[in-house]
Coordinates of C-alpha atoms in Angstrom, one line a residue:
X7 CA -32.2 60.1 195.2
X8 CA -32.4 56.2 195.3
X9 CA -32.0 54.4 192.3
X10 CA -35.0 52.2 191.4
X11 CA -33.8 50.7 188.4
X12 CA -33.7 46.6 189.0
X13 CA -30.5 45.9 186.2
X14 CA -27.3 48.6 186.5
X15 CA -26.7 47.0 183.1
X16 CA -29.5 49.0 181.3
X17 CA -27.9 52.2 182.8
X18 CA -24.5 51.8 181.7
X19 CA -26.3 51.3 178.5
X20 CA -27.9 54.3 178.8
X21 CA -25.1 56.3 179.8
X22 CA -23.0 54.7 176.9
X23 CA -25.7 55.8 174.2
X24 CA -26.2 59.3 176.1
X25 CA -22.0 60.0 175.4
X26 CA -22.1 58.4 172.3
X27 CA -24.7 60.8 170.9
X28 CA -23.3 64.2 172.8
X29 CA -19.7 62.7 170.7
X30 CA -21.8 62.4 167.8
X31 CA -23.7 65.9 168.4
X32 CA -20.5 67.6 169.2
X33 CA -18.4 66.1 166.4
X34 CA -21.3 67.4 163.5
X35 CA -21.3 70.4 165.3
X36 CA -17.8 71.6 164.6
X37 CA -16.4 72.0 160.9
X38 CA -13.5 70.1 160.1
X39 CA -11.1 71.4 157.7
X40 CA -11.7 70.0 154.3
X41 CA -8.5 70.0 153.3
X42 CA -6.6 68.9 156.5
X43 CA -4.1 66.3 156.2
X44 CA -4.5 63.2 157.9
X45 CA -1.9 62.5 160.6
X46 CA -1.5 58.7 159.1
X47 CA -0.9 60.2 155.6
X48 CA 1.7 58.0 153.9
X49 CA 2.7 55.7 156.7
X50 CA 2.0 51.8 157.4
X51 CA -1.6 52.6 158.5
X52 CA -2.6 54.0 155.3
X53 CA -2.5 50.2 153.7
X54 CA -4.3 49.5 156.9
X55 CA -8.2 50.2 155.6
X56 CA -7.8 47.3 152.4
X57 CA -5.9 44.7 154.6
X58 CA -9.4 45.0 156.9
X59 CA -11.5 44.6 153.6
X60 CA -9.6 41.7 152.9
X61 CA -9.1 39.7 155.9
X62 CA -12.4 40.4 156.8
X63 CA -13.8 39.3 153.3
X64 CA -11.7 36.1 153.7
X65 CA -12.8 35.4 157.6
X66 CA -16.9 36.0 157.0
X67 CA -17.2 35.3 153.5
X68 CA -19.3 38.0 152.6
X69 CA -17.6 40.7 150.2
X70 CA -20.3 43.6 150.6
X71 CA -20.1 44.3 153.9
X72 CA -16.3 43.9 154.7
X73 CA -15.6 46.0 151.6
X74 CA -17.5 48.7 153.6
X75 CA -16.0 48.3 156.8
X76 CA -12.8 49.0 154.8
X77 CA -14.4 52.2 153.5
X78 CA -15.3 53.2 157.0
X79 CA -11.9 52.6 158.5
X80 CA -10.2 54.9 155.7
X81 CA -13.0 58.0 156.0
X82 CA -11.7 57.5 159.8
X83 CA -8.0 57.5 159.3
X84 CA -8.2 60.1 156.8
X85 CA -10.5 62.6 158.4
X86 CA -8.6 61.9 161.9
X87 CA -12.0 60.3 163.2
X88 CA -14.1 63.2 163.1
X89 CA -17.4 61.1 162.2
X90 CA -18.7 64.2 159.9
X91 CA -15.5 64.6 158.1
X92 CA -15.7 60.9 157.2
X93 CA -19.2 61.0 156.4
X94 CA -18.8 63.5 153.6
X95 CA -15.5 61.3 152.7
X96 CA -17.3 58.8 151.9
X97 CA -20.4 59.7 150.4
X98 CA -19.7 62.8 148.8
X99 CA -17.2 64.1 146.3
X100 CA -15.6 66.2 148.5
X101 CA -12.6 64.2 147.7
X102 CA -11.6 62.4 145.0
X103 CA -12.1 58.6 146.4
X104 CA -15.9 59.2 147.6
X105 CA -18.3 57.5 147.1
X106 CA -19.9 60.0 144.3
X107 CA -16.8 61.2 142.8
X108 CA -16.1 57.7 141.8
X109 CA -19.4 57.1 140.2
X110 CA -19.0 60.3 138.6
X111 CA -15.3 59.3 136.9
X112 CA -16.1 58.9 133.5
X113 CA -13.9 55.7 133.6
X114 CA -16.2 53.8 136.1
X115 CA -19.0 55.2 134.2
X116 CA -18.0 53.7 131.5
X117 CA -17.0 50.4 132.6
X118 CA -20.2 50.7 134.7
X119 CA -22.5 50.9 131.3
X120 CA -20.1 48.5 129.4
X121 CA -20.7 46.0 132.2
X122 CA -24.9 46.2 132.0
X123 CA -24.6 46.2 128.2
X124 CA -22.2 43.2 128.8
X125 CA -25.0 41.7 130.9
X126 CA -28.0 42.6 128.5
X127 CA -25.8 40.6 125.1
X128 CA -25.7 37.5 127.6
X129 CA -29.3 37.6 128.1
X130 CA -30.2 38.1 124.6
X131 CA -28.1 35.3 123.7
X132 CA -29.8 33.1 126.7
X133 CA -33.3 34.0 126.2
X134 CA -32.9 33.7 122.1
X135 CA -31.5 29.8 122.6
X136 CA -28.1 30.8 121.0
X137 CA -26.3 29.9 124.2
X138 CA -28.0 26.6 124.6
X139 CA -28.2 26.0 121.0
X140 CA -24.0 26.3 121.2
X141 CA -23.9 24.1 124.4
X142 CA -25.5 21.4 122.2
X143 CA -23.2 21.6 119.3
X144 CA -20.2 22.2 122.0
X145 CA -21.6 19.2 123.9
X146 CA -21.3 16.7 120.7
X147 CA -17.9 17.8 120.4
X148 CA -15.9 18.4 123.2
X149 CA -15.9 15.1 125.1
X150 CA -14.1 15.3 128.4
X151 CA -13.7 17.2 131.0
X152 CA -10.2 17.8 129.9
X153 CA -11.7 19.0 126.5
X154 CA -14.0 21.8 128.4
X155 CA -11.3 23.5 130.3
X156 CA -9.0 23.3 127.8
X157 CA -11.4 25.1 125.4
X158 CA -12.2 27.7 127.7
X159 CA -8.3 28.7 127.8
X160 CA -8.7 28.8 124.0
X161 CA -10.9 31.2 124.5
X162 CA -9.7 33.0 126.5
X163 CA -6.1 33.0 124.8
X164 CA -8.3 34.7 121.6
X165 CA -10.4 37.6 123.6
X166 CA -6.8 39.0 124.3
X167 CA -7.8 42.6 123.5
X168 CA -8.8 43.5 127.8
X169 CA -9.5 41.3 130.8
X170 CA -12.5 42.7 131.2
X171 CA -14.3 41.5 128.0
X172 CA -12.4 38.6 128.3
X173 CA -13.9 37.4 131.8
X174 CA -17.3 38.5 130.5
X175 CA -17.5 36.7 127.4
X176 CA -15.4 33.2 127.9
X177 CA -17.5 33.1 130.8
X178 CA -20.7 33.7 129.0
X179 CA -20.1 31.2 125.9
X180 CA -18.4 28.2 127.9
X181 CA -20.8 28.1 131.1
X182 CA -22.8 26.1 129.7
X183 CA -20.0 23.5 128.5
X184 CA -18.1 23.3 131.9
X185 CA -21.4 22.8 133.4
X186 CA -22.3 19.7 131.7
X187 CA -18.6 18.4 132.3
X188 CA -19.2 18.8 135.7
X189 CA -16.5 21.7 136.2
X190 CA -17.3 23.7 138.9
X191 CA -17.9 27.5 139.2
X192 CA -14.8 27.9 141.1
X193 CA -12.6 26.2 138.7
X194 CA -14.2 27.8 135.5
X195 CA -13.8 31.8 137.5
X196 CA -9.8 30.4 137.8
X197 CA -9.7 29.1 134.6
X198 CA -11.2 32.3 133.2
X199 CA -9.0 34.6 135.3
X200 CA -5.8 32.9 134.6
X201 CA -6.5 33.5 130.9
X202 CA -7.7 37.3 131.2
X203 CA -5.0 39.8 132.6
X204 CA -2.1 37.3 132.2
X205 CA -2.6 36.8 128.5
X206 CA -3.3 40.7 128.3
X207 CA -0.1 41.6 130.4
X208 CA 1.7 39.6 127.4
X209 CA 0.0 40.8 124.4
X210 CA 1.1 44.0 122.5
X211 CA -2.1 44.7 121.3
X212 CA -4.3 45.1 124.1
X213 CA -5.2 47.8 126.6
X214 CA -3.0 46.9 129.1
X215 CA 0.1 47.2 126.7
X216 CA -1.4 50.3 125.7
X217 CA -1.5 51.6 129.8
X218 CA 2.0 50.4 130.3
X219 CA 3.3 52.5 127.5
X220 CA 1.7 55.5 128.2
X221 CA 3.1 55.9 131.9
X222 CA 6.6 55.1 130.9
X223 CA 8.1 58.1 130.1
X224 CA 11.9 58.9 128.3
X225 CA 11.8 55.7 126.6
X226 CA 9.8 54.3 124.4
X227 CA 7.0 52.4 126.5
X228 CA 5.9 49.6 123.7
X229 CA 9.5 48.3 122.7
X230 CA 9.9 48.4 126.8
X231 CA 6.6 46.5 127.6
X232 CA 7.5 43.8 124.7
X233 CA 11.0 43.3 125.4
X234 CA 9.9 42.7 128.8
X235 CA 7.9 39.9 128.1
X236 CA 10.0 36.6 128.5
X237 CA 10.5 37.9 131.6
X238 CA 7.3 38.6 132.9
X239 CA 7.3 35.3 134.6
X240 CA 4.1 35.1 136.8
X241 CA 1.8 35.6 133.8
X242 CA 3.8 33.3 131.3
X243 CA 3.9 30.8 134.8
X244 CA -0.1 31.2 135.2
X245 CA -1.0 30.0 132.0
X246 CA 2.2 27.0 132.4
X247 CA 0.3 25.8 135.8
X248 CA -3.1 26.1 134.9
X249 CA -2.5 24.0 131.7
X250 CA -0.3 21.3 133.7
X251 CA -3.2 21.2 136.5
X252 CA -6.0 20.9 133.3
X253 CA -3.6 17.9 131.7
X254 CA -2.6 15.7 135.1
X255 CA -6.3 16.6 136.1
X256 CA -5.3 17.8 139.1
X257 CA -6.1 20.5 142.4
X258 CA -4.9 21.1 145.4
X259 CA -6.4 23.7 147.9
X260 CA -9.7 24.5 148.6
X261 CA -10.6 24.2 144.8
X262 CA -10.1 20.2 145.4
X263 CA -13.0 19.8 147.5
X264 CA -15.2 22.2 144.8
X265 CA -14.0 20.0 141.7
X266 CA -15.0 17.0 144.0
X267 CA -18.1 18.1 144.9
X268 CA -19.0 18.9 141.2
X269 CA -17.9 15.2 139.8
X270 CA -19.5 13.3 142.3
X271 CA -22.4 15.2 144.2
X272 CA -23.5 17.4 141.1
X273 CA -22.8 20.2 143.2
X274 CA -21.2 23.6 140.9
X275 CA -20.9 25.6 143.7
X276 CA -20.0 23.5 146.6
X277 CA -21.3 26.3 149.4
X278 CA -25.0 28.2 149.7
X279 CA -23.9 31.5 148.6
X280 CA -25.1 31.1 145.0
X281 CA -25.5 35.2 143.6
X282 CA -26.1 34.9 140.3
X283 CA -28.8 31.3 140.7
X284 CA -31.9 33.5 139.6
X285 CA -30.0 33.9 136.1
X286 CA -29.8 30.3 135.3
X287 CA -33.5 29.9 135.6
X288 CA -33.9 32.1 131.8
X289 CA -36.6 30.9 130.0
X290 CA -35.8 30.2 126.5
X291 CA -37.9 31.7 124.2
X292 CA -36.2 32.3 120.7
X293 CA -35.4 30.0 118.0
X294 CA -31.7 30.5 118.3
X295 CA -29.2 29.1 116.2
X296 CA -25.3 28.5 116.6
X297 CA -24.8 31.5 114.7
X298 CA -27.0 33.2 117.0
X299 CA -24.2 33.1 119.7
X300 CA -21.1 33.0 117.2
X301 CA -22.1 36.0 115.6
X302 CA -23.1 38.6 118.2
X303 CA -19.8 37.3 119.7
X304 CA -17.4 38.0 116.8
X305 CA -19.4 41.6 116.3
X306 CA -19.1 42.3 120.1
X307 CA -15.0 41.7 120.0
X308 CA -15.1 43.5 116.5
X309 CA -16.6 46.5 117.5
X310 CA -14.8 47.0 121.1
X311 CA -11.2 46.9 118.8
X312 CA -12.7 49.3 116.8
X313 CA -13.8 51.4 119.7
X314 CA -10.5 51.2 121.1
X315 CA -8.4 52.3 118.1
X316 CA -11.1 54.7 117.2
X317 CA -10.0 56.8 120.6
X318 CA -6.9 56.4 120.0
X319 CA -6.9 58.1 116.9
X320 CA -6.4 55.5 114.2
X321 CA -9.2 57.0 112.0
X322 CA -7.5 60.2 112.1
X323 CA -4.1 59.0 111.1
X324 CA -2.3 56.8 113.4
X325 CA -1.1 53.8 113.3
X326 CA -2.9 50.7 114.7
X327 CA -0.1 50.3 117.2
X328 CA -0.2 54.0 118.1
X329 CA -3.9 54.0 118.2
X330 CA -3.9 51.2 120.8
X331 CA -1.3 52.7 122.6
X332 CA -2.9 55.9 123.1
X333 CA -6.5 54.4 123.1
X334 CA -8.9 55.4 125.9
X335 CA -10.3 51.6 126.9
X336 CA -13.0 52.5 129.0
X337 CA -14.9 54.8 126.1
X338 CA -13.4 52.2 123.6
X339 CA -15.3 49.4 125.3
X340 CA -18.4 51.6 125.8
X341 CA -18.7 52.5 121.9
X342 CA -17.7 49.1 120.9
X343 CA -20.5 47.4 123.1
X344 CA -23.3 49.6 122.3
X345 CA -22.7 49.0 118.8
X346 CA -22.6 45.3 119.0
X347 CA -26.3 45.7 120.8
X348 CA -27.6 48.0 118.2
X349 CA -26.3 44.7 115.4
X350 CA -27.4 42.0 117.7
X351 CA -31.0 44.1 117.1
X352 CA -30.7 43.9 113.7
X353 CA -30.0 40.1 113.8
X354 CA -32.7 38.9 115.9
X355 CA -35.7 41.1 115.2
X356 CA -35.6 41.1 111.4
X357 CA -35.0 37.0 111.9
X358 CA -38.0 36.9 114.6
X359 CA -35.2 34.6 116.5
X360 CA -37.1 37.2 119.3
X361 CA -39.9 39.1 119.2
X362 CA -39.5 43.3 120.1
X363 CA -40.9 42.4 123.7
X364 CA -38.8 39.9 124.1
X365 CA -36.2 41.7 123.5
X366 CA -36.8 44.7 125.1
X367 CA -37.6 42.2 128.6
X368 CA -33.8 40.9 128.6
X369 CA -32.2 45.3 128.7
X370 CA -33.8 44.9 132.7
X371 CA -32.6 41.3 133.1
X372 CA -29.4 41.9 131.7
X373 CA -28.8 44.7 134.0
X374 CA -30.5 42.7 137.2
X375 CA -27.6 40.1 136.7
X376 CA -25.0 42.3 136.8
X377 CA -25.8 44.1 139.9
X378 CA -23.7 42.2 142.3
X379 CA -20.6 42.8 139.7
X380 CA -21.6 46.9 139.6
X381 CA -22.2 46.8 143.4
X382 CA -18.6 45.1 144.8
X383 CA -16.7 47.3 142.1
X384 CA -18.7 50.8 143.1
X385 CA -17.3 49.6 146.4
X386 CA -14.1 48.8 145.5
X387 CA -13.3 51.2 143.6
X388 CA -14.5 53.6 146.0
X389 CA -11.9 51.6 149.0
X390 CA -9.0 51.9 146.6
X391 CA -9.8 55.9 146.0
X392 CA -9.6 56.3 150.0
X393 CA -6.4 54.3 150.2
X394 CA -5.4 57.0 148.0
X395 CA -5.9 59.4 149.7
X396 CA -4.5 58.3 152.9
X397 CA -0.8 58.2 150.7
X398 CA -0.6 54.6 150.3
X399 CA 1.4 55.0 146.7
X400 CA 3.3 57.4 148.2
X401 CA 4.3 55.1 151.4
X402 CA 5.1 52.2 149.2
X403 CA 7.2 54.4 146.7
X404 CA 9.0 55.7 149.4
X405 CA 10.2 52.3 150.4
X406 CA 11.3 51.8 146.9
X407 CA 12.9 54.7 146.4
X408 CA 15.2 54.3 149.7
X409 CA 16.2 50.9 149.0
X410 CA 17.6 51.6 145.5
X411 CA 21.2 51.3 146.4
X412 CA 21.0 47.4 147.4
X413 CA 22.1 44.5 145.8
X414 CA 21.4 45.2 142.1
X415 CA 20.8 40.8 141.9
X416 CA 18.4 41.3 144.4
X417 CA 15.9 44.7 142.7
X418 CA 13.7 42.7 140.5
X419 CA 12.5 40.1 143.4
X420 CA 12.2 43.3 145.6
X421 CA 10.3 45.3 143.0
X422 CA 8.0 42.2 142.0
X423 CA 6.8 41.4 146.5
X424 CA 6.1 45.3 146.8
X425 CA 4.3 45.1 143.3
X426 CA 2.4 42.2 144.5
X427 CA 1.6 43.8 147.9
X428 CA 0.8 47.2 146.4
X429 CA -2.0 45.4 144.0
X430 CA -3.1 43.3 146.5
X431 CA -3.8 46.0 149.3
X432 CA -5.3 48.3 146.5
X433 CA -6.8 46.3 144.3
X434 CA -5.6 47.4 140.9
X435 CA -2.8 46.5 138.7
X436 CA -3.1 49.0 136.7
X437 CA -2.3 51.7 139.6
X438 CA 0.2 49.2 140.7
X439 CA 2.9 49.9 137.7
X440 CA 1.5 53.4 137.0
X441 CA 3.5 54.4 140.5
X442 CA 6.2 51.7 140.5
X443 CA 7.6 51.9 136.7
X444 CA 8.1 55.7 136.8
X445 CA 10.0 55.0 139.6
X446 CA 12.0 51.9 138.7
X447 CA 12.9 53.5 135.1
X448 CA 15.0 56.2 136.0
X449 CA 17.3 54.5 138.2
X450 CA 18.6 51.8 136.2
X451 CA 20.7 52.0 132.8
X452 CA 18.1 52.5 130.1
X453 CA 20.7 49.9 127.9
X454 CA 20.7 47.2 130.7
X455 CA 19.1 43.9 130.4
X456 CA 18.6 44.2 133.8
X457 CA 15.7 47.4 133.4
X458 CA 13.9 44.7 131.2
X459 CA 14.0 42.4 134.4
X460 CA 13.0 44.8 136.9
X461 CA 10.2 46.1 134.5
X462 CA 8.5 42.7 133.6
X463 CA 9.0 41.6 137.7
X464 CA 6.9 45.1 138.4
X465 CA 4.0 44.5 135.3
X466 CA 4.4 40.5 137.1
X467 CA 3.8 41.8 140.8
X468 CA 0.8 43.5 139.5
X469 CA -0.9 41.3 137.8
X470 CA -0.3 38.4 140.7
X471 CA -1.2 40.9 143.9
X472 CA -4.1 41.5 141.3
X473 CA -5.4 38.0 141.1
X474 CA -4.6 37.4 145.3
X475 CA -7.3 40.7 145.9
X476 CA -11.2 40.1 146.6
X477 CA -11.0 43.7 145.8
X478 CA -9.9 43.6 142.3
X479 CA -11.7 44.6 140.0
X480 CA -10.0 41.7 137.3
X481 CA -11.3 38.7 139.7
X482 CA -14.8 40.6 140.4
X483 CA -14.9 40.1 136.7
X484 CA -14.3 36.9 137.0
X485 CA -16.6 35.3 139.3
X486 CA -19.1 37.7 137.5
X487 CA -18.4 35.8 134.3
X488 CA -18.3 32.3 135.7
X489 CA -21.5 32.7 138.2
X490 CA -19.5 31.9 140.8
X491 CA -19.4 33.4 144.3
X492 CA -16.8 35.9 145.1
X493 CA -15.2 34.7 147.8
X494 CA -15.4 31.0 146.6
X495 CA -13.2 32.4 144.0
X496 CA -10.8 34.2 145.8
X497 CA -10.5 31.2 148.6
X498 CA -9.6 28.9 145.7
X499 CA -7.5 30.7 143.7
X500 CA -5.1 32.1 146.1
X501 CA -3.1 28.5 146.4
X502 CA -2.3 28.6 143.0
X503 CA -1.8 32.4 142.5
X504 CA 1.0 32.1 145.8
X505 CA 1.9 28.7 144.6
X506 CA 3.1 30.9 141.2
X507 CA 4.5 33.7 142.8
X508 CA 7.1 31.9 145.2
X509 CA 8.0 30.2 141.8
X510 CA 8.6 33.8 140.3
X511 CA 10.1 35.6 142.9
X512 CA 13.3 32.8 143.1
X513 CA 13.2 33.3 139.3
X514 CA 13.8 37.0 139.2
X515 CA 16.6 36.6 141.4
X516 CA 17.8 33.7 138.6
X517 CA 17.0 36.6 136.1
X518 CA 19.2 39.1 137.8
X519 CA 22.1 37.0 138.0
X520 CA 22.2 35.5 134.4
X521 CA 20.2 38.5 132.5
X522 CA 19.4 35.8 129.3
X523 CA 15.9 35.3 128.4
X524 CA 16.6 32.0 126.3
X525 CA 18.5 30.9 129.6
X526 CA 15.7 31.9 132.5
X527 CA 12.4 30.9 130.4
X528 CA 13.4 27.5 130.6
X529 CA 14.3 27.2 133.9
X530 CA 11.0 29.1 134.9
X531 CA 9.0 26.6 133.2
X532 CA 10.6 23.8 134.0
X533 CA 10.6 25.0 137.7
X534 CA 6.8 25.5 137.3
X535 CA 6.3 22.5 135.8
X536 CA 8.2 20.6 138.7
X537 CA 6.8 22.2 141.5
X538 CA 3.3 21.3 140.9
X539 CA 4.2 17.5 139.7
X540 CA 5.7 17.7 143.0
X541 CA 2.9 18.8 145.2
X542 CA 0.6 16.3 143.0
X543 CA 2.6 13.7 144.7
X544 CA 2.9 14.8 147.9
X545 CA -1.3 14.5 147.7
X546 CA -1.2 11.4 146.0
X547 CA 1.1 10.1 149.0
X548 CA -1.2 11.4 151.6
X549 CA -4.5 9.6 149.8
X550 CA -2.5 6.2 149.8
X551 CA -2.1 6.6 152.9
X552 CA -6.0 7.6 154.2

């Protein structure tokens, strides 16, 4: 039979489709095992599906999509790319890093409804003129540009209790300051993150001192985590460079064309992706007061330590320091949250600052705004469950484990890169040290200064693979907090979070060699200091010259 059909193409298209669907047709057909190990299960290729999230999210700028992709590429790899296997993977809680099951961890859920409530206080305190009422007062006080960022660290040195509240609220109460100063979104999201996880990663009373504790096991985890911190020098580093670059008024990187942009076009955001521009245009309707803000504030961080120490016990006998240590953050932050609401009720309506429908509008606006936020950490979180199960812990802790009998000089830098490539390919810090310090505690001299090094280099690799991840759930909160697009802040702040980390790493192996805190601090921050006075002049030098 003669074919009649003018363009061959269209058939080959055809024919294409036609296999693809009897692949598709077959592959539903047939049940996979459930429980079938994936023949990439623990090697190189199971860090594979977040390094495709990543590089894709860095490459097209969009974090929604390449997140998925990610997804999609682990269901392969772990159901050995039987589509229906991967399907279920993903969507169902057939395993443990689907899509459902995450959303069905109490954990998430918890952060989840913490986040919305999070939202819902910011709109409150938007909508009742507390927020603008306090950008007035800030505005007749803080000066300079200098002034703004330096009060935002404040801040953020003061909400030390979890990174998560922190990003939400110092983002929340000094917008509106960094804005009139011209600071732009990018720098306020670095600002913010620079002050969230490294200041908790250093103080004993917060939740990730609490997390750090409870996975260390045959010593005691607390005296560990705060012995360990003159050592833990990419978060003491963080907050060294970010105030150096605030006081010499200096950037380098991408963020130096965003703080341009924002001194001398008026331009906060430097490129078109603007997610959160719908929230800026909040009518005020309230009579709000300073006190509006201040208040619900002070209650908000009141009430989340009290939630916090409450799961841990401390109204049932422990100690504060025991109750944090054993708290459960995520119903902590929940209880605490809810509560604030309930108060910031009782201070508005009684007040009229707003009326009951006004309140009552800003529960759907406060969720609204945080939808992007609740959308890229569902996704995330559901990336960094796949990765899980594809035995990417297991991989990296099997490269630790082998490697144990090097140069003992040489652990803590080795520990710190593969802590810092573990975070960043799975997006959490917290997972990070829950494999690495069971690991790295057993094999060194529980009497040794040199445990103290290796353990502050692995909390250190953490936090700064951490703050390199778009998948992170610490620099989702972040941008979330400063309104500031998500891959704006990742593109900006990975200069300075690599600048730190080289500036570590040779550190650590300082640390190794000479094993005194009062000795390495010094250099650490001197070397900090130096290295960005340095690359300030190698700018300035290249400027004289154009």
């Amino acid at each position: 039979m003669r074919n009649t059909n003018k363009n061959p193409m269209i058939n080959k298209i055809a024919v294409f489709l036609l296999l693809a669907m009897a692949m598709t047709f077959t592959v539903f057909a047939g049940e996979a095992e459930a429980g079938e190990v994936s023949n990439m299960y623990a090697t190189f290729w199971s860090l594979v599906p977040p390094l495709v999230a990543i590089i894709l999210a860095l490459i097209t700028k969009e974090v929604y999509s390449s997140l998925f992709v990610g997804i999609i590429v682990g269901a392969l790899f772990h159901s050995n790319f039987n589509l229906k296997q991967a399907y279920l993977t993903i969507f169902t809680n057939q395993t443990d890093g689907g899509l459902l099951a995450k959303l069905a961890d109490s954990w998430n859920v918890g952060i989840l409804i913490f986040l919305v409530v999070l939202g819902i206080m910011v709109s409150l305190m938007n909508k009742a003129g507390g927020s603008a009422a306090y950008g007035a007062w800030a505005r007749d006080r803080i000066k300079t540009r200098k002034g703004a960022l330096l009060s935002t660290f404040m801040l953020g040195v003061l909400v030390f209790v979890d990174d998560y509240f922190n990003c939400l609220t110092v983002g929340s109460v000094m917008r509106p300051v960094t804005d009139t100063h011209k600071v732009s979104r990018a720098k306020l999201a670095y600002i913010i993150d620079a002050t969230a996880a490294p200041i908790c990663i250093i103080a004993p009373i917060s939740s990730w001192a609490a997390a750090v504790a409870g996975v260390v096991e045959g010593v005691n985890g607390l005296d560990l985590f705060i012995r360990a911190i003159p050592y833990n020098f990419y978060a003491l580093l963080t907050i060294v460079a970010m105030l150096t670059l605030t006081i010499t008024n200096f950037d380098f990187g991408p963020m130096r064309l965003h703080e341009k942009n924002a001194q001398e076009k008026d331009d906060l955001y430097t490129t078109d992706s603007r997610p959160y521009a719908d929230s800026e245009d909040n009518v005020v309707t309230g009579k709000g007061k300073v006190i509006d803000l201040v208040l619900p504030v002070i209650v908000l961080i009141a009430c989340c330590v009290t939630g916090m120490i409450y799961t841990g016990g401390f109204f049932e006998g422990e100690s504060f320091i025991n109750a944090f240590a054993g708290c459960d953050a995520s119903v902590g932050l929940l209880l605490g949250s809810t509560a604030a609401l309930l108060i910031t009720f009782l201070l508005y309506i009684p007040r009229r600052v707003l009326s009951f429908t006004e309140f009552m509008t800003c529960l759907p606006d406060g969720f609204k705004a945080m939808v992007p936020a609740i959308l890229i950490l569902t996704f995330a979180w559901t990336l960094s469950g796949i990765t899980g199960l594809l035995g990417a812990k297991e991989f990296v802790a099997g490269l630790l484990a082998s490697n144990v009998g090097m140069l003992q000089i040489l652990l803590p830098v080795i520990v710190f890169m593969i802590a810092v490539f573990l975070a960043f390919a799975t997006g959490t810090s917290w997972g990070t040290f829950g494999i690495l310090l069971p690991i790295v505690v057993p094999i060194l001299d529980p009497t040794s200064e040199l445990l103290i090094i290796t353990v502050a280099a692995t909390l250190a690799g953490a936090v700064c693979g951490d703050h390199c991840s778009p998948i992170s759930d610490t620099t989702i909160m972040a941008s979330t907090g400063a309104q500031c697009d998500h891959i704006n802040h990742v593109s900006t702040q990975l200069p300075y979070a690599l600048t730190v980390a080289v500036v570590s790493a040779i550190n650590y192996i300082l640390a190794a060699a000479i094993q005194n805190w009062m000795i390495n601090l010094p250099i650490a921050i001197i070397s900090m200091i130096a290295t960005i006075l340095i690359i300030k002049k190698i700018y300035d030098a290249k400027e004289k010259r154009v």
